[in-house]
Coordinates of C-alpha atoms (C1' of nucleotides) in Angstrom, one line a residue:
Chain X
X17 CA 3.8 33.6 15.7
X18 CA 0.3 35.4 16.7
X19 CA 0.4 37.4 13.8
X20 CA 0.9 34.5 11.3
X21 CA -1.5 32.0 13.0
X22 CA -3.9 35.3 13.0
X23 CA -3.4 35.4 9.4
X24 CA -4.4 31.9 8.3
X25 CA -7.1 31.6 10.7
X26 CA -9.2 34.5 9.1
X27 CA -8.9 32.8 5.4
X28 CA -12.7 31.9 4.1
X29 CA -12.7 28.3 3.6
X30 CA -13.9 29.5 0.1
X31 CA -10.4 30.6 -1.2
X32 CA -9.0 27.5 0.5
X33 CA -6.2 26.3 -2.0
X34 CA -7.3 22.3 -1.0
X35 CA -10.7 22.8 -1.3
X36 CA -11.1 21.6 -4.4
X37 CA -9.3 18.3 -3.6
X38 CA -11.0 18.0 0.1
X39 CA -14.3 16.8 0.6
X40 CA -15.6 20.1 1.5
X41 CA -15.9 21.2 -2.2
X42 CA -19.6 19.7 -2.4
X43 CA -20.2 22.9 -0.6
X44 CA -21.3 26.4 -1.7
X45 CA -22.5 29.3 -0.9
X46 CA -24.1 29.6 2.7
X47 CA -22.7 26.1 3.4
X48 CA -19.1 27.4 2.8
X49 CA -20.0 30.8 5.5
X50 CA -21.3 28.1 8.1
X51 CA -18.0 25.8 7.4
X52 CA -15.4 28.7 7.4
X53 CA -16.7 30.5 10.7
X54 CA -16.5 26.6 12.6
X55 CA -13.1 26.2 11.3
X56 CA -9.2 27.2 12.6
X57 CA -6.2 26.6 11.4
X58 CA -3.1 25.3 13.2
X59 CA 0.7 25.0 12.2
X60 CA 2.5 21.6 13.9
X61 CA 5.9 21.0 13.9
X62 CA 7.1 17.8 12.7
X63 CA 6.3 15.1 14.8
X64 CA 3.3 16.4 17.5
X65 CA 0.5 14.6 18.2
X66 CA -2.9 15.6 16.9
X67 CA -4.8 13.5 18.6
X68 CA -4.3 9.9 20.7
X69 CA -5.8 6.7 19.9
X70 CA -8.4 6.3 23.4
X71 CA -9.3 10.3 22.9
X72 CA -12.9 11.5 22.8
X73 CA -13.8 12.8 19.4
X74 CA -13.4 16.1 19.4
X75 CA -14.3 17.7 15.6
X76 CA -12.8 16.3 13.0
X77 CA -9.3 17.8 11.1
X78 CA -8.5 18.7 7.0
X79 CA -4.7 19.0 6.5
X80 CA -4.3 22.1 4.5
X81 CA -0.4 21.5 4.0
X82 CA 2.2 19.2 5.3
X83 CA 1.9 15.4 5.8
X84 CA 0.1 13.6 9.0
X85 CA 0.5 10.0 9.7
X86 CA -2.5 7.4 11.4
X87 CA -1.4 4.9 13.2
X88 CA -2.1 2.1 15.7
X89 CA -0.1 1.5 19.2
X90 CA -0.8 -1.5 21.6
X91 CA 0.6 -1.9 25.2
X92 CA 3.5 -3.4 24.6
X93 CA 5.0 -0.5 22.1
X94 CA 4.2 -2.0 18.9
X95 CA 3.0 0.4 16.5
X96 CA 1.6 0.3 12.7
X97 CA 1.4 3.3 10.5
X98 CA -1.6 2.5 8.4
X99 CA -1.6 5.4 6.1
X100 CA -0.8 8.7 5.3
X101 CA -2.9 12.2 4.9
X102 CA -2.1 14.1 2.4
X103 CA -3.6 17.8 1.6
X104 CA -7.5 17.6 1.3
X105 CA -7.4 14.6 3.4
X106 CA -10.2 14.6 6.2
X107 CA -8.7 12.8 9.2
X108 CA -11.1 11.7 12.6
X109 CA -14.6 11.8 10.4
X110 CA -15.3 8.0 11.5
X111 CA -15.0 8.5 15.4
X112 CA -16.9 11.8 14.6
X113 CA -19.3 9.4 12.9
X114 CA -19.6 6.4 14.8
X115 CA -19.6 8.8 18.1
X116 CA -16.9 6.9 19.4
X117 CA -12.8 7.3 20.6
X118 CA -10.5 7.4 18.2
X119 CA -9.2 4.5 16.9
X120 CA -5.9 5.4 15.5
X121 CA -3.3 8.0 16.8
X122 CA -2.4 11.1 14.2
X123 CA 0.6 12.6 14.3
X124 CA 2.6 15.5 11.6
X125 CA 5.5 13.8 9.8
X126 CA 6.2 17.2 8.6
X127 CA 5.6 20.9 9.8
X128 CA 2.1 20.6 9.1
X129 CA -1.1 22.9 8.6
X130 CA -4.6 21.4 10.1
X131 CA -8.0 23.2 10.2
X132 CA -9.7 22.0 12.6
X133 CA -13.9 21.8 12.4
X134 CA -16.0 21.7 15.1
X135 CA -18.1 18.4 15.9
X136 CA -21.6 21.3 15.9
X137 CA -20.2 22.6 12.6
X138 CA -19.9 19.2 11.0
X139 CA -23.0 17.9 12.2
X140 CA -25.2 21.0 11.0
X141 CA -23.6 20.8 7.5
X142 CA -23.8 17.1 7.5
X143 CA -28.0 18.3 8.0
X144 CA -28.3 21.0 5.9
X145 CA -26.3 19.2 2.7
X146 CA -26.6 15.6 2.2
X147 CA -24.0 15.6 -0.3
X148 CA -21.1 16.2 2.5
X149 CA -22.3 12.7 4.2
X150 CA -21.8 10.8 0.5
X151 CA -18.9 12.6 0.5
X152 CA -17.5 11.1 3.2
X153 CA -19.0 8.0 2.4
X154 CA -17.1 7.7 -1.1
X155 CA -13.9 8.9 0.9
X156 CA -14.5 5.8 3.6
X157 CA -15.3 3.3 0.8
X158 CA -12.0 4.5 -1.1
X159 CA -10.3 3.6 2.3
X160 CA -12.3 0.5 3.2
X161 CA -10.6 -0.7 -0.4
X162 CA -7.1 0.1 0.4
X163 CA -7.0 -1.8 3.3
X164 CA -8.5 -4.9 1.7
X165 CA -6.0 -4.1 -0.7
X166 CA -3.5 -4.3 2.2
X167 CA -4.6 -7.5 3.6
X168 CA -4.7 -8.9 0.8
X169 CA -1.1 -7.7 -0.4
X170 CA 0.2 -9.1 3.3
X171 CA -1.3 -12.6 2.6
X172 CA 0.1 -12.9 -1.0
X173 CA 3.3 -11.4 -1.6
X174 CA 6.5 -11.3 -0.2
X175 CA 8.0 -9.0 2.4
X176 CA 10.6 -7.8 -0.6
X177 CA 7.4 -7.1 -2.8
X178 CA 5.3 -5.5 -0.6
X179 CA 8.4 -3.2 0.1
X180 CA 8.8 -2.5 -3.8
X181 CA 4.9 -2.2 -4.2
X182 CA 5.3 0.9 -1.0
X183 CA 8.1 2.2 -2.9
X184 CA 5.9 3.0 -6.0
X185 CA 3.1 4.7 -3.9
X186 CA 5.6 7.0 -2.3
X187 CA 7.1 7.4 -5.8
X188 CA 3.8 8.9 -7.3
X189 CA 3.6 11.2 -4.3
X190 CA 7.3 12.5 -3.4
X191 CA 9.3 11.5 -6.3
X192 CA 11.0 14.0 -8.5
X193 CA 10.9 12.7 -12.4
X194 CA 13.9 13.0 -13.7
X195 CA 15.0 13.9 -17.4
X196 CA 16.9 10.7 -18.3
X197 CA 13.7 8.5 -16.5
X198 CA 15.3 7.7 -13.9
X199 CA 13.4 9.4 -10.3
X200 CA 14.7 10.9 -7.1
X201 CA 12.7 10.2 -3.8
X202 CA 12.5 11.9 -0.5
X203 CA 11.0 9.4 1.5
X204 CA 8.9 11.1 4.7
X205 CA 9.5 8.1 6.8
X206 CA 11.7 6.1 9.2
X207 CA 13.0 2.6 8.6
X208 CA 11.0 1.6 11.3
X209 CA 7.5 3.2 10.0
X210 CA 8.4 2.2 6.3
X211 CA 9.0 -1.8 8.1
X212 CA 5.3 -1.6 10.3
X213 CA 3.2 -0.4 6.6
X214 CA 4.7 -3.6 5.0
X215 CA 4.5 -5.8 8.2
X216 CA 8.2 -6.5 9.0
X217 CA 10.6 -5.3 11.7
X218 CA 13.6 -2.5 10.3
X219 CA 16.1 -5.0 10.8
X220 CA 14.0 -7.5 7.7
X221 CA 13.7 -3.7 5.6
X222 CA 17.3 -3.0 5.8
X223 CA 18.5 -6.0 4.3
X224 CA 15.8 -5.6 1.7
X225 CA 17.4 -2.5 1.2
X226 CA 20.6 -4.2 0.9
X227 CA 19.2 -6.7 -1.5
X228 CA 17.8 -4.3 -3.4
X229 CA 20.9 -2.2 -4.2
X230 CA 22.9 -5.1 -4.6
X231 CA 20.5 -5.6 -7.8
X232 CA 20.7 -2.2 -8.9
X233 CA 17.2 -1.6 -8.6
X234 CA 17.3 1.8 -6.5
X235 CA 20.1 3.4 -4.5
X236 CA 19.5 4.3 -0.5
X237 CA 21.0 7.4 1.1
X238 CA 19.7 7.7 4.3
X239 CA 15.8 9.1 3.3
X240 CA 17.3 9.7 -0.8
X241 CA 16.1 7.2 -2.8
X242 CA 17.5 7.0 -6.3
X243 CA 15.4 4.6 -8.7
X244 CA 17.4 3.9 -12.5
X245 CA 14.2 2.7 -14.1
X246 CA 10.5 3.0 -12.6
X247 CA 10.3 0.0 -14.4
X248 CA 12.3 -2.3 -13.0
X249 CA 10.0 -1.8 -10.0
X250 CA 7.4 -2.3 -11.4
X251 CA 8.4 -5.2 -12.7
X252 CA 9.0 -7.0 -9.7
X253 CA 5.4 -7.3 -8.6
X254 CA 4.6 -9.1 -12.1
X255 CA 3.6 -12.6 -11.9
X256 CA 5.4 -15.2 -12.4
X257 CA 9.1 -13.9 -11.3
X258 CA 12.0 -16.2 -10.3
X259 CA 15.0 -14.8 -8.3
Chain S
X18 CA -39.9 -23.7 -6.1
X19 CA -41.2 -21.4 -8.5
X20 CA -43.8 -21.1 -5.7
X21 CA -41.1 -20.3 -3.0
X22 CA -39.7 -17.6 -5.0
X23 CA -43.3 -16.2 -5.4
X24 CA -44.1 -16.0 -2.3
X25 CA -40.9 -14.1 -0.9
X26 CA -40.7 -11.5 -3.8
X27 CA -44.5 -10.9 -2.8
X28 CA -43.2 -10.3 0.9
X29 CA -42.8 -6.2 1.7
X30 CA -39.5 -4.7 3.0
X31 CA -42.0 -3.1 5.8
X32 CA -41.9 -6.6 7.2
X33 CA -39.3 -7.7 6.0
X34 CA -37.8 -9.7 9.2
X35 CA -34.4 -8.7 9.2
X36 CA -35.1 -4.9 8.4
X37 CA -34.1 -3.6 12.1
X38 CA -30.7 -5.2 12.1
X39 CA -30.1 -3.6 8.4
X40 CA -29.2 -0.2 6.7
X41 CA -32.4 0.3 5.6
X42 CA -34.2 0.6 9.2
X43 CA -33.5 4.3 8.6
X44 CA -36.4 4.2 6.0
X45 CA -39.9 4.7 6.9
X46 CA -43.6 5.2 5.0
X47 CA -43.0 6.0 1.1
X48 CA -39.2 5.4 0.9
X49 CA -39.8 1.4 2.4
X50 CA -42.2 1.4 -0.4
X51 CA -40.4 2.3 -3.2
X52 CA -37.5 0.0 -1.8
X53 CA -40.1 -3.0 -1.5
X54 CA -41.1 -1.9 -5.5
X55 CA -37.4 -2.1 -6.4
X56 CA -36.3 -5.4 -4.7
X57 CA -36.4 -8.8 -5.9
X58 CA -35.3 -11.6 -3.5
X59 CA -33.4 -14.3 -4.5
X60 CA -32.3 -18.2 -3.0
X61 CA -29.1 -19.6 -3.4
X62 CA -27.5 -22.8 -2.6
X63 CA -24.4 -22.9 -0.6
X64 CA -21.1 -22.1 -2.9
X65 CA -23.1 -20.2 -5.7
X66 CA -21.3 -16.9 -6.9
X67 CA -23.3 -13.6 -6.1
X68 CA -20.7 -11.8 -8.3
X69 CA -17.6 -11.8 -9.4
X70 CA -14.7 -9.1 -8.4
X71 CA -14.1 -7.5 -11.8
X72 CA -17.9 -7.6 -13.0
X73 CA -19.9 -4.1 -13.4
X74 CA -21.7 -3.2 -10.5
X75 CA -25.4 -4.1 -10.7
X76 CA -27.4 -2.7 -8.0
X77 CA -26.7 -3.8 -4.0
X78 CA -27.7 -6.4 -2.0
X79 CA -29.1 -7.3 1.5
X80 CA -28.5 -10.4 3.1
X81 CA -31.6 -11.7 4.6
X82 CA -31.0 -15.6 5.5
X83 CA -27.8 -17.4 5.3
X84 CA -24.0 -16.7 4.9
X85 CA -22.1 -15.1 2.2
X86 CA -18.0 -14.5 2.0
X87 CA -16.6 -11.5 0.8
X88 CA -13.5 -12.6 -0.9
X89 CA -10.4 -11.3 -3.3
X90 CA -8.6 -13.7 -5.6
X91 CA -5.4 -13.1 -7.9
X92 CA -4.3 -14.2 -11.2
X93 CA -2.2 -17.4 -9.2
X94 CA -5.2 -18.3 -7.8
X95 CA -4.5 -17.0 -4.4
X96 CA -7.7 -16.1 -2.4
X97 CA -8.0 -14.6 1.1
X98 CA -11.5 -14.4 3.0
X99 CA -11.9 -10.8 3.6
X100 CA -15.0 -10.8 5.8
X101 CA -18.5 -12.4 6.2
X102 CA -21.8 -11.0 5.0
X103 CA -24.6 -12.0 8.1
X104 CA -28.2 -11.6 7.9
X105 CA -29.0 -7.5 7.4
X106 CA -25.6 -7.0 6.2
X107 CA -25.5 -4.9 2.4
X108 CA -23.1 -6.4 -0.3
X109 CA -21.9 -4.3 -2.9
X110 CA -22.6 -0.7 -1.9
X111 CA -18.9 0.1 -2.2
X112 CA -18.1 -0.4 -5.8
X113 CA -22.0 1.0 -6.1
X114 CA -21.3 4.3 -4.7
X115 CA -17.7 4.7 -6.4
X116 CA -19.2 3.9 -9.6
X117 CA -16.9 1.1 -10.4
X118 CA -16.3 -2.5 -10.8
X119 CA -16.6 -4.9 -8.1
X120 CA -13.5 -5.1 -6.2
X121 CA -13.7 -8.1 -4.2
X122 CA -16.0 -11.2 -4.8
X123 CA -19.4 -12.7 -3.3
X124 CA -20.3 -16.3 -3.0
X125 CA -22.9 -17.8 -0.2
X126 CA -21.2 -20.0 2.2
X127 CA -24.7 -21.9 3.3
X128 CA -28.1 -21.7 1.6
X129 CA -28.7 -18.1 1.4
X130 CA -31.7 -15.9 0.4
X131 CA -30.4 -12.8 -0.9
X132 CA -32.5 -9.4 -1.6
X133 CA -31.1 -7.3 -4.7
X134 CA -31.7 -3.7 -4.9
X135 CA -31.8 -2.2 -8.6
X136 CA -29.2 0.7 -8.5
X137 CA -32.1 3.2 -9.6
X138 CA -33.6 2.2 -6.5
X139 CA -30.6 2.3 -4.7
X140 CA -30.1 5.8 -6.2
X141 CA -34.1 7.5 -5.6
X142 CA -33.7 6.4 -2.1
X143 CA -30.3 8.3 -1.2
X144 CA -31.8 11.5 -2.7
X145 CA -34.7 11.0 -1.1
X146 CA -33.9 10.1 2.4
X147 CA -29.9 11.4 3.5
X148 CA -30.3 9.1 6.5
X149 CA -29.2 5.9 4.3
X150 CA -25.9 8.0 3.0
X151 CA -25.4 8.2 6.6
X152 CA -26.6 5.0 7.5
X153 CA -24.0 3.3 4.8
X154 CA -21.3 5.6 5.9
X155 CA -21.8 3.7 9.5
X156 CA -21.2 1.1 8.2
X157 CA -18.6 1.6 5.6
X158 CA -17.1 3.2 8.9
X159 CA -17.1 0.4 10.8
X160 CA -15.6 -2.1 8.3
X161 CA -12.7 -0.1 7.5
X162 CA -12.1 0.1 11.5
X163 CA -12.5 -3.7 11.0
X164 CA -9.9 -4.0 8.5
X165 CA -7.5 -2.1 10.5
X166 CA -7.7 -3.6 13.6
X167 CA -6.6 -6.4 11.5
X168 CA -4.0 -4.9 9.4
X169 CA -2.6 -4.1 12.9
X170 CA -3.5 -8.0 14.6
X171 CA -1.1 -9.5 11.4
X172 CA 1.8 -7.6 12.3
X173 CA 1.5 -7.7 16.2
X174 CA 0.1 -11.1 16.6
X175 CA 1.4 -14.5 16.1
X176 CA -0.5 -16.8 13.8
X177 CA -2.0 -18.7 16.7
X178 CA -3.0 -16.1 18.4
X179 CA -5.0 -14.9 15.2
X180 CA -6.4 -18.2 14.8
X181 CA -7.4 -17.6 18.5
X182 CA -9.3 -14.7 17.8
X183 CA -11.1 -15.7 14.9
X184 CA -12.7 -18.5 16.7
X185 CA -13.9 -16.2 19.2
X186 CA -15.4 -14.1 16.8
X187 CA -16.8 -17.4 15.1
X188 CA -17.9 -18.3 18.8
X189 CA -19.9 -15.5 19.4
X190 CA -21.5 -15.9 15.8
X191 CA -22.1 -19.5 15.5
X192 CA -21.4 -21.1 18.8
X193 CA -24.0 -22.7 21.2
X194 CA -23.1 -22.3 24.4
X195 CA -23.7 -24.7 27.1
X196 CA -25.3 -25.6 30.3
X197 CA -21.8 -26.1 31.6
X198 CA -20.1 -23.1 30.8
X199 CA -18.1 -25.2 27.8
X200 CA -19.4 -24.2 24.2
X201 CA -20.0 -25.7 20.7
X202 CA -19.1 -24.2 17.7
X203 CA -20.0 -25.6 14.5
X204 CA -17.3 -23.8 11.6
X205 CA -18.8 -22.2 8.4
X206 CA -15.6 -22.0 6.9
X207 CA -13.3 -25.0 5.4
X208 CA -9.9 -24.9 6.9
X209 CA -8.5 -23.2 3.6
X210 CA -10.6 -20.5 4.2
X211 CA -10.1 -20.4 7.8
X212 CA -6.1 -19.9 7.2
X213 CA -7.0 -17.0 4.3
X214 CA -8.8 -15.4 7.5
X215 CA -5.4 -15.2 9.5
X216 CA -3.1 -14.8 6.6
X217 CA -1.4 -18.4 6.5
X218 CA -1.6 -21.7 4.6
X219 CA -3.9 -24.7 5.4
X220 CA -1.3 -27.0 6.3
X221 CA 0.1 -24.6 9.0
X222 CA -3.5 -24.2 10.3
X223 CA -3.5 -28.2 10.6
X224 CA -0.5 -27.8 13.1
X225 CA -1.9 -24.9 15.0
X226 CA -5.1 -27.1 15.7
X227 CA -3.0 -29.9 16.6
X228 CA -1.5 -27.9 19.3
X229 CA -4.8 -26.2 20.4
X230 CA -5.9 -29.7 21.2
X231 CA -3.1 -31.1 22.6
X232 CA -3.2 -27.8 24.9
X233 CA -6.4 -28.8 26.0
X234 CA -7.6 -25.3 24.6
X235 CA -10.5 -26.7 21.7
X236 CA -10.9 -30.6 20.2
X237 CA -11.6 -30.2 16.6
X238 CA -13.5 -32.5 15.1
X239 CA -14.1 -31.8 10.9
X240 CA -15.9 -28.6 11.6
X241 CA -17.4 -29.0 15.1
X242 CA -15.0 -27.1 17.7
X243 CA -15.9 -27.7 21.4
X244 CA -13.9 -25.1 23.2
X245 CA -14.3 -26.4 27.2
X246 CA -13.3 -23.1 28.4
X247 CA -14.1 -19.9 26.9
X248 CA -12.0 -17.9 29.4
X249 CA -8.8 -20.2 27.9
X250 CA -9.2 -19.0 24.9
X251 CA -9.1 -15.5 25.5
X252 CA -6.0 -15.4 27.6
X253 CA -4.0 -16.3 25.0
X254 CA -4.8 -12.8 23.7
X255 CA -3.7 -11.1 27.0
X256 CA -0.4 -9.4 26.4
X257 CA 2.6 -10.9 28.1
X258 CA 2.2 -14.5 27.4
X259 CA 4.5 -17.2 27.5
X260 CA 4.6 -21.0 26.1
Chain M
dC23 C1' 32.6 17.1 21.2
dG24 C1' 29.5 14.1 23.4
dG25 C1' 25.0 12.3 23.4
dG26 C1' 21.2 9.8 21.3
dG27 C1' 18.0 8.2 17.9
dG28 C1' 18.0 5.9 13.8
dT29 C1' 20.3 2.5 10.9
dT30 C1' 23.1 -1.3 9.6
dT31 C1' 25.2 -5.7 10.3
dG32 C1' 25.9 -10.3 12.5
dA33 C1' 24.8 -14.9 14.4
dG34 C1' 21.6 -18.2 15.9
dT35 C1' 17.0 -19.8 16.3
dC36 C1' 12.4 -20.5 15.4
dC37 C1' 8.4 -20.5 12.7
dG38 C1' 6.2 -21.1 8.5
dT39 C1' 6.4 -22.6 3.9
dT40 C1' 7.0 -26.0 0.3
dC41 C1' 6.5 -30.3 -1.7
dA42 C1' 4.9 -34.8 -1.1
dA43 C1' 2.2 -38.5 0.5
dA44 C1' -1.2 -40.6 3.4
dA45 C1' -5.6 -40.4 5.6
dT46 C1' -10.1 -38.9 6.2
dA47 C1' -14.6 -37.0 4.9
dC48 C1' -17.9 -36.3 1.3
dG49 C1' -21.1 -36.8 -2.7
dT50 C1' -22.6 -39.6 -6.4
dG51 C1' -24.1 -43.4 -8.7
dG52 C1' -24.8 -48.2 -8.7
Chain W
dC21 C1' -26.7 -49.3 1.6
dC22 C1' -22.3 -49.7 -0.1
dA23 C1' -18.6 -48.8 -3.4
dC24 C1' -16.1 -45.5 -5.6
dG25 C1' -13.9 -41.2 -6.9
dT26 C1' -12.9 -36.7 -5.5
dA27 C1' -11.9 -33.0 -2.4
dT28 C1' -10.4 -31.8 1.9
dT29 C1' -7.5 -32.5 5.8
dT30 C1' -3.7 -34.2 8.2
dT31 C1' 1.1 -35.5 8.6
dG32 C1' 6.0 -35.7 7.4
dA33 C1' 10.7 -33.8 6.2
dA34 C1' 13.6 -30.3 4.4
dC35 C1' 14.3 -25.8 3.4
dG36 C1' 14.3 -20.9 3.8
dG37 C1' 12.9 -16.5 5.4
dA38 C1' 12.2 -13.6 9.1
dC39 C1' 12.7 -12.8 13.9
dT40 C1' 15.4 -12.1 18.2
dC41 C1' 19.1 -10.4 20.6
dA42 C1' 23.2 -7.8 20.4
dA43 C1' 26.7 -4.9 18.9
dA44 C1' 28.6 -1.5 15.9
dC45 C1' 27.9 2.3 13.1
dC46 C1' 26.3 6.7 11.5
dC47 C1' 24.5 11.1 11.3
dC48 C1' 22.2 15.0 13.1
dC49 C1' 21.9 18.4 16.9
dG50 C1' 22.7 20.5 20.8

DNA sequence: CGGGGGTTTGAGTCCGTTCAAAATACGTGG
DNA sequence: CCACGTATTTTGAACGGACTCAAACCCCCG
């Protein structure tokens, strides 16, 4: 366990194998030295907590591997998972920014790999190379549409479409193409996380499951997902359907 | 009119009377004068279009008197309020800094005066000074926390309770309080807007208005609100409510 | 083999939607 | 200033979807 955390911890940012799809890759050079000696890794199993919504900012994370989920929890239990972080993703940069708590709560859905930066190593890089901040600003504004996106999605379409609509994301992302066109997915979430990102409770999402086997539009096994025709999906968010 | 106009465009960002409240208070010395040589202000009359989702970006703009709403609209002709532009807000930096067509559209909700930056400006003055990148990563910052926190308020909440909130935001906004402790809010918004806002349909607002005044919580009348007691409202937000 | 979390299913109820019509407010022109 | 037409807002009734509460089921893991 020492030895492998030791391992990872001495890799240069430089030869990271997400750099090029993280936000650090506006960096070079002397940049890339300052970033790689504020940085250290750390393996998660699936399911810890990286940080709590209410927490101080404390640096900011980049998942190197794995998959990490953000989420919002009230008093009373309820929780929303309101998206997902993928390798390259930079997760805590707007509490970092706004020097405030965290908003959201992040946890590993997987066994999951995060570097961690320090706040003094961000904020000298965010000095020395302007590009990092537009960076992140292109990264925020890519989010800030998303979640219009989402509202949007909530107000207009049905609890069955929004589910469909989810479906495809996670397709693009952890579904296996298969030769005959039809796709496999492993989907890296509960019933009850899948219900909260399309605004419904798991008992609503399993009879939408139901429904949507009973059509023949995708088979569930437990987290399998078998979809015949990518199409047929697709189709269901057109305009203009009946039944 | 053509005097009016004159006399504004002549008027320099350095005085510009809503400068302190907006992005551009980062600015100072050369960089406020090559904004002020790249700005032309414009008037609008309530329910123009400042542009439409789809259209190419053209350059940002800063609210300086007025109202605008930030909205998105489907084929069917659905359309949900997204959020409202007040004075030393920016408009349009999103799709600016992505480099891509307007995602959401802008129309002014009163008569609104309207300063348009030219992207070149736009452009000289985030290589110039990295403070505005920052600056408009703030702010892109605190939107998407925005657009969360009501992602997360349309599952947890019921409708009422939404409405509730709104017109406490609104309140604080547009309201006038009084000598009594009661307060006056006069609504920006027609009621179809208003129910875009919280993610329902205009005739269901109707009947959660009815019951706010037959609760003796707010009396509605057109768009005057006069909410007695402030403190009423905001209970109906506290967890573990009944009736 | 016995938990225990996650998932499915069931029945009843409530809330919100839909379609329709009436009532009210608003802007325009006479 | 009033009459008129239009848009917005309110109200009604019926329907349907989603929620709640509850129980059964399943599967994974110790």
């Amino acid at each position: 366990m020492a030895k492998i955390k030791c391992q990872v911890d001495q890799c240069a940012c430089s030869v990271c194998h997400v750099l090029q799809r993280s936000d650090w890759r506006v960096l070079a050079g002397d940049d890339l030295a300052i970033l790689s000696s504020g940085v250290a890794m750390r393996h998660y199993r699936a399911g810890e907590t990286i940080y709590w919504m209410g927490d101080a900012n404390r640096g900011i994370h980049c998942v190197s591997s794995g998959l990490v989920g953000v989420r919002k929890i009230d008093a009373e239990g309820n929780s929303v998972l309101l998206r997902l972080g993928y390798p390259g993703d930079t997760l805590g940069y707007r509490s970092f920014l706004m020097g405030s708590e965290h908003k959201t709560s992040a946890e590993t859905l997987e066994p999951t790999a995060l570097c961690h930066v320090r706040p003094e190593t961000v904020a000298q890089l965010l000095e020395r190379n302007p590009s990092l901040g537009l960076q992140f600003l292109r990264r925020a504004s890519d989010e800030l549409e998303q979640a219009h996106h989402a509202i949007f999605q909530s107000v207009t379409l049905s609890n069955r479409q929004r589910f469909v609509h989810l479906l495809l994301v996670l397709a693009r992302r952890h579904g296996r193409p298969r030769p005959d066109g039809s796709r496999t997915i492993r989907l890296p979430l509960s019933r009850g996380d899948l219900a909260s990102m399309i605004g419904t409770r798991h008992e609503t999402l399993s009879r939408i499951i139901g429904r949507l086997e009973a059509d023949g539009v995708a088979n569930f096994s437990g987290r399998l997902v078998h979809v015949p025709k990518l199409d047929a999906l697709a189709e269901e968010l057109e305009p203009g359907m009946a039944a």
